[in-house]
Every structure is written in C-alpha cells, then in structure tokens.
Amino acid sequence: MSIRVFLEALDHHDEDLAAEQVGGGFAVDSPGHYPLGFRDFWRSQLALWEAFPDLWNHAHDIHEGFAAGSAIIQLTGTFVRDLDMPWHEFPLIQATGERIVLPPERLEFTLEYGEILSIRNVSPDGVGLLGILAVEGITLPPPGIMG
C-alpha cells in the first residue's frame, strides 16, 4: 500500500522511500499554503523535523483503492528548536519546549497505478502547520506561501 508506506516514510524521515511512492506532478494541498510539489513539501518536512525532532503522524484508518485513498493522522511532537521554514515570507518561530498534540486530520489521496498523485487535507483549518503554530499561540497573516 503506497499510502501506508508513504506515511511510514515520513515518520522515519526517509526521503527516498517517500519519493518512490509518489508520481509525476505530485502535490500536497493543505490549509494555510499553496499546493507544494514533492521537493518543497520535503523541504518543509525537514524544517519541521528540525524544530520537532519527535514529530509523529500517528496514522490510522488507512484506506487505499484503485484511484483514491484516505488516512487519519494526528500530529504530536515537542517544539525543541526554532522553526525556520524554507520560505522567505515565513518568520522564524522561537522554540517553546512544549509538547503539542493536534486534533486528528483527514487526508485524501489521489492515486494512479499505485503512485500517490496528490494529498489533500480535508480537515478544518487549524491543523497541520497552522495547527502547530496555533497551539503555540502564533497566528500568521496570509502572505506568500501561507496565502
């Protein structure tokens, strides 16, 4: 199952294995930013892992069909280093040392020939990166990548 393998690759920070699960034109669409191709998505993951070394997806309810799939994730982690996202519009966020536990998020996947073409977060705002920041008491205006 490419979805399960992809999510496990994220938890283990395994770029090669994650890249093997995605197809050409791959994009991630989530609240708070424009769709990201694999390279930019991975750069953002690296920044998050630097700030939250124990960031974990806690993926469950993973379903994969011929052309679509879904999963529920619940991000947890400890904010031990400053968050320096790879976009110039994004301010440096000071580490707090706090542990975060976000609400569950529903991800939907588009698949083709066993490869992931897209991931879309269909949960309400306040999850993912923006949810991490909200837990820390940080709200951002919507410039650039956050638009």
mmCIF file of C-alpha atoms in Angstrom:
data_model
loop_
_atom_site.group_PDB
_atom_site.id
_atom_site.type_symbol
_atom_site.label_atom_id
_atom_site.label_comp_id
_atom_site.label_asym_id
_atom_site.label_seq_id
_atom_site.Cartn_x
_atom_site.Cartn_y
_atom_site.Cartn_z
ATOM 1 C CA MET A 1 0.000 0.000 0.000
ATOM 2 C CA SER A 2 1.656 3.204 -1.153
ATOM 3 C CA ILE A 3 -0.240 5.425 1.333
ATOM 4 C CA ARG A 4 0.849 3.403 4.366
ATOM 5 C CA VAL A 5 4.427 3.212 3.089
ATOM 6 C CA PHE A 6 4.470 6.956 2.356
ATOM 7 C CA LEU A 7 3.222 7.860 5.847
ATOM 8 C CA GLU A 8 5.702 5.464 7.450
ATOM 9 C CA ALA A 9 8.486 7.019 5.355
ATOM 10 C CA LEU A 10 7.510 10.428 6.736
ATOM 11 C CA ASP A 11 7.653 9.167 10.303
ATOM 12 C CA HIS A 12 11.124 7.761 9.649
ATOM 13 C CA HIS A 13 12.316 10.792 7.626
ATOM 14 C CA ASP A 14 13.080 8.522 4.660
ATOM 15 C CA GLU A 15 13.040 10.756 1.577
ATOM 16 C CA ASP A 16 13.951 8.004 -0.883
ATOM 17 C CA LEU A 17 11.160 5.707 0.252
ATOM 18 C CA ALA A 18 8.639 8.574 0.277
ATOM 19 C CA ALA A 19 9.697 9.656 -3.225
ATOM 20 C CA GLU A 20 9.210 6.092 -4.510
ATOM 21 C CA GLN A 21 5.519 6.296 -3.544
ATOM 22 C CA VAL A 22 4.670 9.470 -5.493
ATOM 23 C CA GLY A 23 4.013 10.054 -9.163
ATOM 24 C CA GLY A 24 4.914 12.871 -11.523
ATOM 25 C CA GLY A 25 3.120 16.099 -10.761
ATOM 26 C CA PHE A 26 2.685 15.135 -7.102
ATOM 27 C CA ALA A 27 1.175 17.937 -4.977
ATOM 28 C CA VAL A 28 0.183 18.434 -1.346
ATOM 29 C CA ASP A 29 -2.700 20.827 -0.680
ATOM 30 C CA SER A 30 -3.266 21.753 2.954
ATOM 31 C CA PRO A 31 -4.849 24.638 4.846
ATOM 32 C CA GLY A 32 -2.530 27.629 5.011
ATOM 33 C CA HIS A 33 -0.393 27.183 1.926
ATOM 34 C CA TYR A 34 -0.410 26.773 -1.817
ATOM 35 C CA PRO A 35 -0.052 23.243 -3.195
ATOM 36 C CA LEU A 36 3.510 22.004 -2.777
ATOM 37 C CA GLY A 37 5.401 19.695 -5.113
ATOM 38 C CA PHE A 38 7.490 16.917 -3.593
ATOM 39 C CA ARG A 39 10.725 18.942 -3.338
ATOM 40 C CA ASP A 40 9.080 21.871 -1.491
ATOM 41 C CA PHE A 41 6.978 19.517 0.619
ATOM 42 C CA TRP A 42 10.109 17.638 1.672
ATOM 43 C CA ARG A 43 11.955 20.897 2.452
ATOM 44 C CA SER A 44 9.088 21.910 4.733
ATOM 45 C CA GLN A 45 9.160 18.485 6.413
ATOM 46 C CA LEU A 46 12.902 18.843 7.069
ATOM 47 C CA ALA A 47 12.309 22.206 8.758
ATOM 48 C CA LEU A 48 9.505 20.752 10.884
ATOM 49 C CA TRP A 49 11.641 17.775 11.918
ATOM 50 C CA GLU A 50 14.482 20.110 12.871
ATOM 51 C CA ALA A 51 12.111 22.034 15.165
ATOM 52 C CA PHE A 52 10.122 18.968 16.309
ATOM 53 C CA PRO A 53 12.570 16.011 16.183
ATOM 54 C CA ASP A 54 9.923 13.669 17.595
ATOM 55 C CA LEU A 55 7.136 14.797 15.225
ATOM 56 C CA TRP A 56 4.956 11.768 14.525
ATOM 57 C CA ASN A 57 1.890 11.268 12.290
ATOM 58 C CA HIS A 58 0.123 8.518 14.272
ATOM 59 C CA ALA A 59 -1.533 7.368 11.031
ATOM 60 C CA HIS A 60 -4.563 5.092 11.229
ATOM 61 C CA ASP A 61 -7.749 4.251 9.331
ATOM 62 C CA ILE A 62 -5.699 3.999 6.134
ATOM 63 C CA HIS A 63 -7.769 3.037 3.091
ATOM 64 C CA GLU A 64 -6.438 2.642 -0.432
ATOM 65 C CA GLY A 65 -8.470 1.942 -3.536
ATOM 66 C CA PHE A 66 -7.631 1.962 -7.220
ATOM 67 C CA ALA A 67 -7.773 5.751 -7.734
ATOM 68 C CA ALA A 68 -8.298 7.182 -4.258
ATOM 69 C CA GLY A 69 -7.467 6.664 -0.627
ATOM 70 C CA SER A 70 -7.617 8.265 2.773
ATOM 71 C CA ALA A 71 -5.985 8.258 6.175
ATOM 72 C CA ILE A 72 -6.398 9.868 9.546
ATOM 73 C CA ILE A 73 -3.289 11.346 11.156
ATOM 74 C CA GLN A 74 -2.764 13.048 14.487
ATOM 75 C CA LEU A 75 0.444 15.044 14.771
ATOM 76 C CA THR A 76 2.372 15.083 18.037
ATOM 77 C CA GLY A 77 5.820 16.429 18.830
ATOM 78 C CA THR A 78 7.961 18.596 21.066
ATOM 79 C CA PHE A 79 8.977 22.097 19.909
ATOM 80 C CA VAL A 80 12.681 21.986 20.923
ATOM 81 C CA ARG A 81 14.358 24.100 18.202
ATOM 82 C CA ASP A 82 13.368 27.291 16.410
ATOM 83 C CA LEU A 83 11.149 26.681 13.387
ATOM 84 C CA ASP A 84 12.826 28.090 10.285
ATOM 85 C CA MET A 85 10.645 27.235 7.294
ATOM 86 C CA PRO A 86 12.296 27.369 3.853
ATOM 87 C CA TRP A 87 10.236 30.332 2.604
ATOM 88 C CA HIS A 88 11.368 33.928 2.969
ATOM 89 C CA GLU A 89 7.821 35.100 3.797
ATOM 90 C CA PHE A 90 7.669 32.830 6.832
ATOM 91 C CA PRO A 91 9.052 34.316 10.077
ATOM 92 C CA LEU A 92 11.403 32.416 12.356
ATOM 93 C CA ILE A 93 9.337 30.955 15.198
ATOM 94 C CA GLN A 94 11.082 30.616 18.557
ATOM 95 C CA ALA A 95 11.029 27.167 20.180
ATOM 96 C CA THR A 96 8.970 26.817 23.341
ATOM 97 C CA GLY A 97 9.954 23.353 24.559
ATOM 98 C CA GLU A 98 6.238 22.496 24.683
ATOM 99 C CA ARG A 99 4.773 19.189 23.545
ATOM 100 C CA ILE A 100 1.914 19.523 21.056
ATOM 101 C CA VAL A 101 -0.943 17.152 20.334
ATOM 102 C CA LEU A 102 -3.129 18.269 17.423
ATOM 103 C CA PRO A 103 -6.657 17.110 16.661
ATOM 104 C CA PRO A 104 -6.962 14.258 14.145
ATOM 105 C CA GLU A 105 -6.745 15.292 10.490
ATOM 106 C CA ARG A 106 -8.288 13.546 7.477
ATOM 107 C CA LEU A 107 -6.087 13.247 4.403
ATOM 108 C CA GLU A 108 -7.426 12.264 0.985
ATOM 109 C CA PHE A 109 -5.126 10.810 -1.650
ATOM 110 C CA THR A 110 -5.436 10.639 -5.421
ATOM 111 C CA LEU A 111 -3.730 7.560 -6.835
ATOM 112 C CA GLU A 112 -2.717 6.307 -10.239
ATOM 113 C CA TYR A 113 -1.046 2.956 -10.952
ATOM 114 C CA GLY A 114 -0.118 2.585 -7.281
ATOM 115 C CA GLU A 115 1.503 6.031 -7.028
ATOM 116 C CA ILE A 116 0.292 8.978 -4.973
ATOM 117 C CA LEU A 117 -0.519 11.940 -7.223
ATOM 118 C CA SER A 118 -1.945 14.267 -4.604
ATOM 119 C CA ILE A 119 -2.644 14.632 -0.925
ATOM 120 C CA ARG A 120 -5.342 16.974 0.273
ATOM 121 C CA ASN A 121 -6.035 17.839 3.871
ATOM 122 C CA VAL A 122 -9.830 17.954 4.169
ATOM 123 C CA SER A 123 -9.905 18.795 7.879
ATOM 124 C CA PRO A 124 -10.977 22.203 9.152
ATOM 125 C CA ASP A 125 -8.413 24.984 9.423
ATOM 126 C CA GLY A 126 -6.211 24.820 12.475
ATOM 127 C CA VAL A 127 -4.468 21.561 11.673
ATOM 128 C CA GLY A 128 -1.122 20.761 10.101
ATOM 129 C CA LEU A 129 1.470 23.544 10.208
ATOM 130 C CA LEU A 130 -1.073 26.219 11.140
ATOM 131 C CA GLY A 131 -2.361 23.976 13.911
ATOM 132 C CA ILE A 132 1.160 23.541 15.262
ATOM 133 C CA LEU A 133 1.586 27.300 15.337
ATOM 134 C CA ALA A 134 -1.867 27.899 16.837
ATOM 135 C CA VAL A 135 -1.080 25.542 19.735
ATOM 136 C CA GLU A 136 2.000 27.688 20.341
ATOM 137 C CA GLY A 137 -0.159 30.838 20.344
ATOM 138 C CA ILE A 138 1.153 32.010 16.970
ATOM 139 C CA THR A 139 -1.089 33.276 14.187
ATOM 140 C CA LEU A 140 0.241 34.410 10.850
ATOM 141 C CA PRO A 141 -1.132 36.717 8.203
ATOM 142 C CA PRO A 142 -1.551 35.014 4.830
ATOM 143 C CA PRO A 143 1.401 36.332 2.783
ATOM 144 C CA GLY A 144 3.238 34.325 0.144
ATOM 145 C CA ILE A 145 3.285 30.599 0.794
ATOM 146 C CA MET A 146 0.758 30.985 3.582
ATOM 147 C CA GLY A 147 -1.805 32.621 1.250
#
